[in-house]
mmCIF file of C-alpha atoms in Angstrom:
data_model
loop_
_atom_site.group_PDB
_atom_site.id
_atom_site.type_symbol
_atom_site.label_atom_id
_atom_site.label_comp_id
_atom_site.label_asym_id
_atom_site.label_seq_id
_atom_site.Cartn_x
_atom_site.Cartn_y
_atom_site.Cartn_z
ATOM 1 C CA GLN M 18 74.536 -60.278 -30.752
ATOM 2 C CA VAL M 19 73.791 -63.544 -28.969
ATOM 3 C CA GLN M 20 75.375 -63.695 -25.532
ATOM 4 C CA LEU M 21 75.309 -65.785 -22.388
ATOM 5 C CA VAL M 22 76.546 -63.982 -19.289
ATOM 6 C CA GLU M 23 77.115 -65.786 -16.011
ATOM 7 C CA SER M 24 77.024 -64.138 -12.608
ATOM 8 C CA GLY M 25 76.863 -65.069 -8.944
ATOM 9 C CA GLY M 26 80.270 -66.602 -8.474
ATOM 10 C CA GLY M 27 82.374 -65.804 -5.458
ATOM 11 C CA VAL M 28 84.076 -67.212 -2.398
ATOM 12 C CA VAL M 29 82.083 -69.404 -0.041
ATOM 13 C CA GLN M 30 82.939 -71.647 2.890
ATOM 14 C CA ALA M 31 82.596 -75.401 2.539
ATOM 15 C CA GLY M 32 79.068 -76.435 3.403
ATOM 16 C CA GLY M 33 77.677 -73.133 2.216
ATOM 17 C CA SER M 34 75.507 -72.223 -0.737
ATOM 18 C CA LEU M 35 75.762 -70.131 -3.855
ATOM 19 C CA ARG M 36 73.341 -69.355 -6.674
ATOM 20 C CA LEU M 37 74.629 -68.823 -10.192
ATOM 21 C CA SER M 38 72.686 -67.052 -12.905
ATOM 22 C CA CYS M 39 73.044 -67.067 -16.673
ATOM 23 C CA ALA M 40 71.409 -64.239 -18.564
ATOM 24 C CA ALA M 41 70.859 -64.812 -22.265
ATOM 25 C CA SER M 42 70.401 -62.053 -24.796
ATOM 26 C CA GLY M 43 70.212 -61.567 -28.542
ATOM 27 C CA ARG M 44 67.545 -64.188 -29.070
ATOM 28 C CA SER M 45 65.057 -66.259 -27.143
ATOM 29 C CA PHE M 46 66.421 -69.450 -25.616
ATOM 30 C CA SER M 47 63.007 -70.644 -24.503
ATOM 31 C CA ASP M 48 63.032 -73.556 -26.953
ATOM 32 C CA ILE M 49 66.626 -74.630 -26.322
ATOM 33 C CA ALA M 50 68.125 -76.949 -23.742
ATOM 34 C CA MET M 51 70.799 -75.304 -21.619
ATOM 35 C CA GLY M 52 73.226 -76.305 -18.948
ATOM 36 C CA TRP M 53 76.305 -75.742 -16.852
ATOM 37 C CA PHE M 54 79.863 -77.005 -17.149
ATOM 38 C CA ARG M 55 82.804 -76.273 -14.892
ATOM 39 C CA GLN M 56 86.558 -76.270 -15.226
ATOM 40 C CA ALA M 57 89.097 -76.339 -12.428
ATOM 41 C CA PRO M 58 92.752 -75.383 -12.967
ATOM 42 C CA GLY M 59 94.614 -78.165 -14.741
ATOM 43 C CA ARG M 60 91.406 -80.082 -15.387
ATOM 44 C CA GLU M 61 89.245 -80.595 -18.442
ATOM 45 C CA ARG M 62 85.878 -78.937 -18.596
ATOM 46 C CA GLU M 63 83.261 -81.240 -17.086
ATOM 47 C CA PHE M 64 79.506 -81.467 -17.255
ATOM 48 C CA VAL M 65 77.561 -80.300 -14.208
ATOM 49 C CA ALA M 66 73.860 -80.016 -14.995
ATOM 50 C CA ALA M 67 71.406 -79.586 -17.859
ATOM 51 C CA ILE M 68 67.777 -78.642 -18.307
ATOM 52 C CA ASN M 69 65.536 -79.082 -21.315
ATOM 53 C CA TRP M 70 63.585 -76.336 -23.010
ATOM 54 C CA ASN M 71 60.612 -76.246 -20.627
ATOM 55 C CA GLY M 72 62.308 -77.422 -17.444
ATOM 56 C CA GLY M 73 60.562 -80.775 -17.471
ATOM 57 C CA LEU M 74 63.772 -82.772 -17.764
ATOM 58 C CA THR M 75 67.010 -82.287 -15.868
ATOM 59 C CA ARG M 76 70.260 -84.164 -15.668
ATOM 60 C CA TYR M 77 73.121 -83.915 -13.190
ATOM 61 C CA ALA M 78 76.639 -85.165 -12.865
ATOM 62 C CA ASP M 79 76.922 -87.806 -10.159
ATOM 63 C CA SER M 80 79.292 -85.556 -8.243
ATOM 64 C CA VAL M 81 76.638 -82.864 -7.723
ATOM 65 C CA LYS M 82 73.404 -84.842 -7.666
ATOM 66 C CA GLY M 83 71.408 -84.058 -4.542
ATOM 67 C CA ARG M 84 73.358 -80.872 -3.873
ATOM 68 C CA PHE M 85 72.853 -78.763 -7.005
ATOM 69 C CA THR M 86 69.597 -77.775 -8.662
ATOM 70 C CA ILE M 87 69.291 -76.360 -12.163
ATOM 71 C CA SER M 88 66.283 -74.271 -13.113
ATOM 72 C CA ARG M 89 65.195 -71.852 -15.794
ATOM 73 C CA ASN M 90 62.884 -68.924 -16.309
ATOM 74 C CA ASN M 91 62.007 -68.599 -19.971
ATOM 75 C CA VAL M 92 60.209 -65.304 -19.399
ATOM 76 C CA LYS M 93 63.504 -63.862 -18.175
ATOM 77 C CA ASN M 94 65.525 -65.848 -20.735
ATOM 78 C CA ALA M 95 67.747 -67.130 -17.952
ATOM 79 C CA ILE M 96 68.925 -70.290 -16.242
ATOM 80 C CA TYR M 97 70.194 -70.795 -12.722
ATOM 81 C CA LEU M 98 72.274 -73.188 -10.679
ATOM 82 C CA GLN M 99 71.545 -73.427 -6.975
ATOM 83 C CA MET M 100 74.568 -74.976 -5.289
ATOM 84 C CA ASN M 101 74.203 -76.253 -1.745
ATOM 85 C CA SER M 102 76.502 -78.182 0.587
ATOM 86 C CA LEU M 103 79.466 -76.931 -1.372
ATOM 87 C CA LYS M 104 82.751 -78.806 -1.212
ATOM 88 C CA ALA M 105 86.279 -77.684 -1.952
ATOM 89 C CA GLU M 106 86.261 -79.848 -5.067
ATOM 90 C CA ASP M 107 83.410 -77.743 -6.454
ATOM 91 C CA SER M 108 85.855 -74.868 -6.910
ATOM 92 C CA ALA M 109 86.009 -74.045 -10.608
ATOM 93 C CA VAL M 110 85.017 -71.610 -13.288
ATOM 94 C CA TYR M 111 81.390 -72.336 -14.094
ATOM 95 C CA TYR M 112 80.171 -71.889 -17.663
ATOM 96 C CA CYS M 113 76.674 -71.548 -19.029
ATOM 97 C CA THR M 114 76.127 -73.222 -22.392
ATOM 98 C CA THR M 115 73.734 -74.537 -25.000
ATOM 99 C CA ASP M 116 76.292 -77.138 -26.128
ATOM 100 C CA LEU M 117 75.125 -80.333 -24.460
ATOM 101 C CA SER M 118 76.573 -82.743 -26.992
ATOM 102 C CA LYS M 119 78.722 -84.332 -24.270
ATOM 103 C CA ILE M 120 75.585 -85.796 -22.703
ATOM 104 C CA GLY M 121 73.889 -86.568 -26.007
ATOM 105 C CA TRP M 122 71.604 -83.544 -26.026
ATOM 106 C CA SER M 123 71.396 -80.681 -28.504
ATOM 107 C CA ALA M 124 74.657 -79.060 -29.556
ATOM 108 C CA MET M 125 73.966 -75.414 -30.284
ATOM 109 C CA ASP M 126 77.324 -73.759 -29.765
ATOM 110 C CA TYR M 127 76.859 -70.849 -27.368
ATOM 111 C CA TRP M 128 79.041 -70.415 -24.283
ATOM 112 C CA GLY M 129 79.375 -67.804 -21.604
ATOM 113 C CA LYS M 130 82.726 -66.524 -20.396
ATOM 114 C CA GLY M 131 82.357 -68.137 -16.992
ATOM 115 C CA THR M 132 82.057 -67.133 -13.356
ATOM 116 C CA LEU M 133 84.561 -68.201 -10.711
ATOM 117 C CA VAL M 134 83.442 -70.198 -7.691
ATOM 118 C CA THR M 135 85.919 -70.731 -4.872
ATOM 119 C CA VAL M 136 84.998 -72.993 -1.969
ATOM 120 C CA SER M 137 87.272 -72.755 1.036
ATOM 121 C CA SER M 138 87.847 -75.803 3.202
#
């Protein structure tokens, strides 16, 4: 069974940092672009960051550029999102995905169940 499982969410004070992980299983994702989306209550799911198959190309939403860093470890079949200088507006459920059609990248339809990030102000 192919699965993406996020972890690392929690409660953090504004200005703090948090590192999210996404563990993939069921197949190798080493040749597939992956990324992160987030969804706050009452809001549509929005793109956060993406990384291509070998980590040589990344893309970020303007709202997180300079604060968040996406990375991957293909040996571990995992991707990560390092979030620094967190703001209250970063509070959301963060999802790991291979569906990057919203930014014009590959659209393989795998999603994790999400991990909740709450930033207190």
